PDB file of C-alpha atoms in Angstrom:
ATOM      1  CA  MET A   1      91.996 104.287 118.499  1.00 49.00           C
ATOM      2  CA  SER A   2      92.487 108.002 118.396  1.00 46.00           C
ATOM      3  CA  GLU A   3      90.316 110.595 120.099  1.00 47.00           C
ATOM      4  CA  VAL A   4      88.740 111.466 116.728  1.00 43.00           C
ATOM      5  CA  GLU A   5      87.661 107.862 116.134  1.00 49.00           C
ATOM      6  CA  LYS A   6      86.217 107.645 119.640  1.00 51.00           C
ATOM      7  CA  VAL A   7      84.164 110.788 119.053  1.00 48.00           C
ATOM      8  CA  ASP A   8      82.992 109.331 115.765  1.00 87.00           C
ATOM      9  CA  LEU A   9      81.887 106.127 117.511  1.00 92.00           C
ATOM     10  CA  VAL A  10      79.878 108.096 120.056  1.00 92.00           C
ATOM     11  CA  ALA A  11      78.433 110.236 117.243  1.00 94.00           C
ATOM     12  CA  LEU A  12      77.523 107.010 115.426  1.00 95.00           C
ATOM     13  CA  LEU A  13      75.635 105.795 118.508  1.00 95.00           C
ATOM     14  CA  ASP A  14      73.767 109.116 118.609  1.00 96.00           C
ATOM     15  CA  ALA A  15      72.931 108.880 114.898  1.00 96.00           C
ATOM     16  CA  ILE A  16      71.683 105.310 115.268  1.00 97.00           C
ATOM     17  CA  GLN A  17      69.516 106.295 118.220  1.00 97.00           C
ATOM     18  CA  GLU A  18      68.014 109.127 116.205  1.00 98.00           C
ATOM     19  CA  GLU A  19      67.381 106.936 113.139  1.00 97.00           C
ATOM     20  CA  VAL A  20      65.836 104.130 115.194  1.00 97.00           C
ATOM     21  CA  GLY A  21      63.669 106.613 117.065  1.00 96.00           C
ATOM     22  CA  ASP A  22      62.343 107.884 113.739  1.00 96.00           C
ATOM     23  CA  LEU A  23      61.843 104.348 112.430  1.00 96.00           C
ATOM     24  CA  LEU A  24      59.891 103.198 115.481  1.00 96.00           C
ATOM     25  CA  SER A  25      57.678 106.266 115.780  1.00 95.00           C
ATOM     26  CA  ILE A  26      54.035 105.694 114.897  1.00 93.00           C
ATOM     27  CA  GLU A  27      51.992 108.114 112.809  1.00 91.00           C
ATOM     28  CA  ASN A  28      48.620 107.852 114.490  1.00 88.00           C
ATOM     29  CA  GLU A  29      46.650 109.142 111.509  1.00 90.00           C
ATOM     30  CA  ASN A  30      47.745 106.354 109.163  1.00 91.00           C
ATOM     31  CA  LEU A  31      47.952 103.151 111.194  1.00 93.00           C
ATOM     32  CA  GLY A  32      47.466 100.878 108.176  1.00 91.00           C
ATOM     33  CA  ALA A  33      50.536 102.293 106.446  1.00 94.00           C
ATOM     34  CA  GLU A  34      52.460 102.066 109.721  1.00 93.00           C
ATOM     35  CA  ALA A  35      51.609  98.372 109.965  1.00 93.00           C
ATOM     36  CA  LEU A  36      52.866  97.856 106.421  1.00 94.00           C
ATOM     37  CA  ARG A  37      56.192  99.538 107.314  1.00 95.00           C
ATOM     38  CA  GLN A  38      56.999  96.811 109.860  1.00 96.00           C
ATOM     39  CA  PRO A  39      58.956  94.537 107.467  1.00 96.00           C
ATOM     40  CA  LYS A  40      60.956  97.461 106.087  1.00 97.00           C
ATOM     41  CA  ILE A  41      61.808  98.630 109.586  1.00 97.00           C
ATOM     42  CA  PHE A  42      62.765  95.086 110.582  1.00 97.00           C
ATOM     43  CA  ASN A  43      65.088  94.809 107.594  1.00 98.00           C
ATOM     44  CA  ARG A  44      66.805  98.106 108.433  1.00 98.00           C
ATOM     45  CA  LEU A  45      67.224  97.159 112.090  1.00 98.00           C
ATOM     46  CA  GLN A  46      68.521  93.710 111.170  1.00 98.00           C
ATOM     47  CA  LYS A  47      71.041  95.213 108.743  1.00 98.00           C
ATOM     48  CA  LEU A  48      72.291  97.689 111.358  1.00 98.00           C
ATOM     49  CA  TYR A  49      72.454  94.917 113.939  1.00 98.00           C
ATOM     50  CA  SER A  50      74.454  92.613 111.653  1.00 98.00           C
ATOM     51  CA  ILE A  51      76.935  95.355 110.792  1.00 97.00           C
ATOM     52  CA  HIS A  52      77.515  96.282 114.422  1.00 97.00           C
ATOM     53  CA  VAL A  53      77.695  92.724 115.760  1.00 98.00           C
ATOM     54  CA  ARG A  54      80.437  92.019 113.208  1.00 98.00           C
ATOM     55  CA  GLN A  55      82.215  95.205 114.278  1.00 97.00           C
ATOM     56  CA  LEU A  56      81.924  94.154 117.927  1.00 97.00           C
ATOM     57  CA  ASP A  57      83.349  90.717 117.085  1.00 98.00           C
ATOM     58  CA  ARG A  58      86.303  92.338 115.312  1.00 97.00           C
ATOM     59  CA  MET A  59      86.914  94.629 118.265  1.00 97.00           C
ATOM     60  CA  GLN A  60      86.839  91.717 120.702  1.00 97.00           C
ATOM     61  CA  MET A  61      89.453  89.944 118.584  1.00 97.00           C
ATOM     62  CA  ARG A  62      91.574  93.106 118.497  1.00 97.00           C
ATOM     63  CA  LYS A  63      91.313  93.280 122.285  1.00 98.00           C
ATOM     64  CA  GLY A  64      93.092  89.934 122.469  1.00 97.00           C
ATOM     65  CA  VAL A  65      95.781  91.115 120.071  1.00 97.00           C
ATOM     66  CA  LEU A  66      96.252  94.360 122.016  1.00 98.00           C
ATOM     67  CA  THR A  67      96.428  92.510 125.332  1.00 98.00           C
ATOM     68  CA  ASN A  68      99.032  90.118 123.937  1.00 97.00           C
ATOM     69  CA  ARG A  69     101.093  93.010 122.555  1.00 97.00           C
ATOM     70  CA  LEU A  70     100.936  94.837 125.881  1.00 97.00           C
ATOM     71  CA  LYS A  71     101.964  91.686 127.770  1.00 97.00           C
ATOM     72  CA  ARG A  72     105.060  91.497 125.571  1.00 97.00           C
ATOM     73  CA  TYR A  73     105.689  95.214 126.056  1.00 97.00           C
ATOM     74  CA  TYR A  74     105.392  95.143 129.837  1.00 96.00           C
ATOM     75  CA  GLY A  75     107.207  91.798 129.998  1.00 95.00           C
ATOM     76  CA  ASN A  76     110.178  93.503 128.324  1.00 93.00           C
ATOM     77  CA  LYS A  77     109.872  91.234 125.258  1.00 95.00           C
ATOM     78  CA  ALA A  78     108.674  93.734 122.646  1.00 94.00           C
ATOM     79  CA  PRO A  79     110.871  94.918 119.746  1.00 95.00           C
ATOM     80  CA  ASP A  80     113.388  97.647 120.619  1.00 94.00           C
ATOM     81  CA  ALA A  81     111.649 100.058 118.249  1.00 95.00           C
ATOM     82  CA  GLU A  82     108.567  99.978 120.441  1.00 94.00           C
ATOM     83  CA  TYR A  83     110.585 101.000 123.511  1.00 94.00           C
ATOM     84  CA  LYS A  84     112.208 103.828 121.546  1.00 94.00           C
ATOM     85  CA  GLU A  85     108.761 105.090 120.544  1.00 94.00           C
ATOM     86  CA  ARG A  86     107.279 104.558 123.992  1.00 93.00           C
ATOM     87  CA  PRO A  87     109.913 104.085 126.704  1.00 94.00           C
ATOM     88  CA  LEU A  88     109.085 101.752 129.556  1.00 93.00           C
ATOM     89  CA  THR A  89     110.087 103.675 132.678  1.00 90.00           C
ATOM     90  CA  VAL A  90     109.215 100.937 135.175  1.00 91.00           C
ATOM     91  CA  VAL A  91     109.519  97.252 134.371  1.00 91.00           C
ATOM     92  CA  PRO A  92     106.760  95.470 136.299  1.00 94.00           C
ATOM     93  CA  LEU A  93     107.201  92.146 138.000  1.00 94.00           C
ATOM     94  CA  LYS A  94     105.640  89.213 136.159  1.00 94.00           C
ATOM     95  CA  GLY A  95     102.671  89.197 138.552  1.00 94.00           C
ATOM     96  CA  GLU A  96     102.054  92.914 138.019  1.00 96.00           C
ATOM     97  CA  ILE A  97     101.813  92.865 134.212  1.00 96.00           C
ATOM     98  CA  ASP A  98      98.019  92.453 134.138  1.00 96.00           C
ATOM     99  CA  GLU A  99      97.622  95.429 136.483  1.00 97.00           C
ATOM    100  CA  PHE A 100      99.863  97.568 134.250  1.00 97.00           C
ATOM    101  CA  ILE A 101      97.789  96.548 131.201  1.00 97.00           C
ATOM    102  CA  LYS A 102      94.526  97.533 132.907  1.00 97.00           C
ATOM    103  CA  VAL A 103      95.769 101.107 133.371  1.00 96.00           C
ATOM    104  CA  ASP A 104      97.615 101.402 130.044  1.00 96.00           C
ATOM    105  CA  GLU A 105      96.413 104.444 128.097  1.00 95.00           C
ATOM    106  CA  LYS A 106      96.022 102.572 124.786  1.00 95.00           C
ATOM    107  CA  TYR A 107      94.164  99.755 126.523  1.00 98.00           C
ATOM    108  CA  LEU A 108      91.818 102.163 128.309  1.00 97.00           C
ATOM    109  CA  GLU A 109      91.044 104.040 125.089  1.00 95.00           C
ATOM    110  CA  PHE A 110      90.338 100.783 123.316  1.00 97.00           C
ATOM    111  CA  MET A 111      88.111  99.551 126.151  1.00 97.00           C
ATOM    112  CA  LEU A 112      86.077 102.768 126.047  1.00 95.00           C
ATOM    113  CA  ASP A 113      85.496 102.240 122.328  1.00 95.00           C
ATOM    114  CA  LEU A 114      84.606  98.594 122.934  1.00 97.00           C
ATOM    115  CA  LYS A 115      82.038  99.653 125.545  1.00 97.00           C
ATOM    116  CA  VAL A 116      80.447 102.116 123.110  1.00 96.00           C
ATOM    117  CA  GLN A 117      80.262  99.365 120.457  1.00 97.00           C
ATOM    118  CA  GLU A 118      78.621  97.067 123.017  1.00 98.00           C
ATOM    119  CA  GLN A 119      76.111  99.851 123.745  1.00 98.00           C
ATOM    120  CA  ILE A 120      75.314 100.118 120.029  1.00 98.00           C
ATOM    121  CA  VAL A 121      74.658  96.375 119.770  1.00 98.00           C
ATOM    122  CA  LYS A 122      72.533  96.334 122.930  1.00 98.00           C
ATOM    123  CA  TYR A 123      70.564  99.351 121.722  1.00 98.00           C
ATOM    124  CA  LEU A 124      69.827  97.602 118.426  1.00 98.00           C
ATOM    125  CA  GLU A 125      68.778  94.413 120.250  1.00 98.00           C
ATOM    126  CA  ASP A 126      66.376  96.505 122.336  1.00 98.00           C
ATOM    127  CA  ALA A 127      65.111  98.245 119.196  1.00 97.00           C
ATOM    128  CA  LYS A 128      64.322  94.892 117.586  1.00 96.00           C
ATOM    129  CA  ARG A 129      62.287  93.929 120.667  1.00 95.00           C
ATOM    130  CA  ALA A 130      60.566  97.319 120.573  1.00 96.00           C
ATOM    131  CA  LEU A 131      59.626  96.669 116.941  1.00 95.00           C
ATOM    132  CA  SER A 132      57.600  93.661 118.066  1.00 91.00           C
ATOM    133  CA  ASP A 133      55.846  95.832 120.658  1.00 94.00           C
ATOM    134  CA  ARG A 134      55.247  98.432 117.949  1.00 94.00           C
ATOM    135  CA  GLY A 135      53.336  95.878 115.901  1.00 91.00           C
ATOM    136  CA  TYR A 136      51.067  95.061 118.860  1.00 92.00           C
ATOM    137  CA  MET A 137      50.545  98.770 119.616  1.00 93.00           C
ATOM    138  CA  ILE A 138      49.473  99.399 116.015  1.00 94.00           C
ATOM    139  CA  LYS A 139      47.150  96.384 116.064  1.00 92.00           C
ATOM    140  CA  ASP A 140      45.609  97.492 119.368  1.00 93.00           C
ATOM    141  CA  ALA A 141      45.202 101.068 118.100  1.00 91.00           C
ATOM    142  CA  ILE A 142      43.451  99.824 114.949  1.00 91.00           C
ATOM    143  CA  GLU A 143      41.143  97.609 117.025  1.00 92.00           C
ATOM    144  CA  PHE A 144      40.428 100.481 119.418  1.00 91.00           C
ATOM    145  CA  ARG A 145      39.657 102.788 116.503  1.00 89.00           C
ATOM    146  CA  LYS A 146      37.270 100.207 115.018  1.00 89.00           C
ATOM    147  CA  LEU A 147      35.570  99.792 118.382  1.00 91.00           C
ATOM    148  CA  THR A 148      35.146 103.507 119.005  1.00 89.00           C
ATOM    149  CA  GLN A 149      34.013 104.247 115.446  1.00 87.00           C
ATOM    150  CA  GLY A 150      31.560 101.353 115.613  1.00 76.00           C
ATOM    151  CA  THR A 151      29.996 102.612 118.852  1.00 54.00           C
ATOM    152  CA  THR A 152      29.660 106.219 117.712  1.00 48.00           C
ATOM    153  CA  THR A 153      27.613 105.418 114.618  1.00 43.00           C
TER     154      THR A 153
END
């Protein structure tokens, strides 16, 4: 992936964090309406989660394809056109190929993007758990309000 795509992936994580923060915030003055928003929030979080889990799955599959391609490249078995585009200055020994892959620029860029995608999925998993806590917080706040209003009258 190019530098622009990587920046976009990080920007996407930031945008998701902002959206989820807004979704999970509780308006204290209207707790009843907040409680009724729970299913809508769940649906939005579930949709985001599904989209990003599928994206993560695709990226994990592409990691295998990239690794295989790099093994052929460093094993001196790639098409000649690839060596013309990106000359191989040092041909590693068979036992060194995995080490060369781990420090390959394309591989490192891809792995950074994969890590950001994993962060997105983990963030959404945490947000879904926080939604459950949100429901209990609203319920407790409503009960507390009833208790305090009942004792003041």
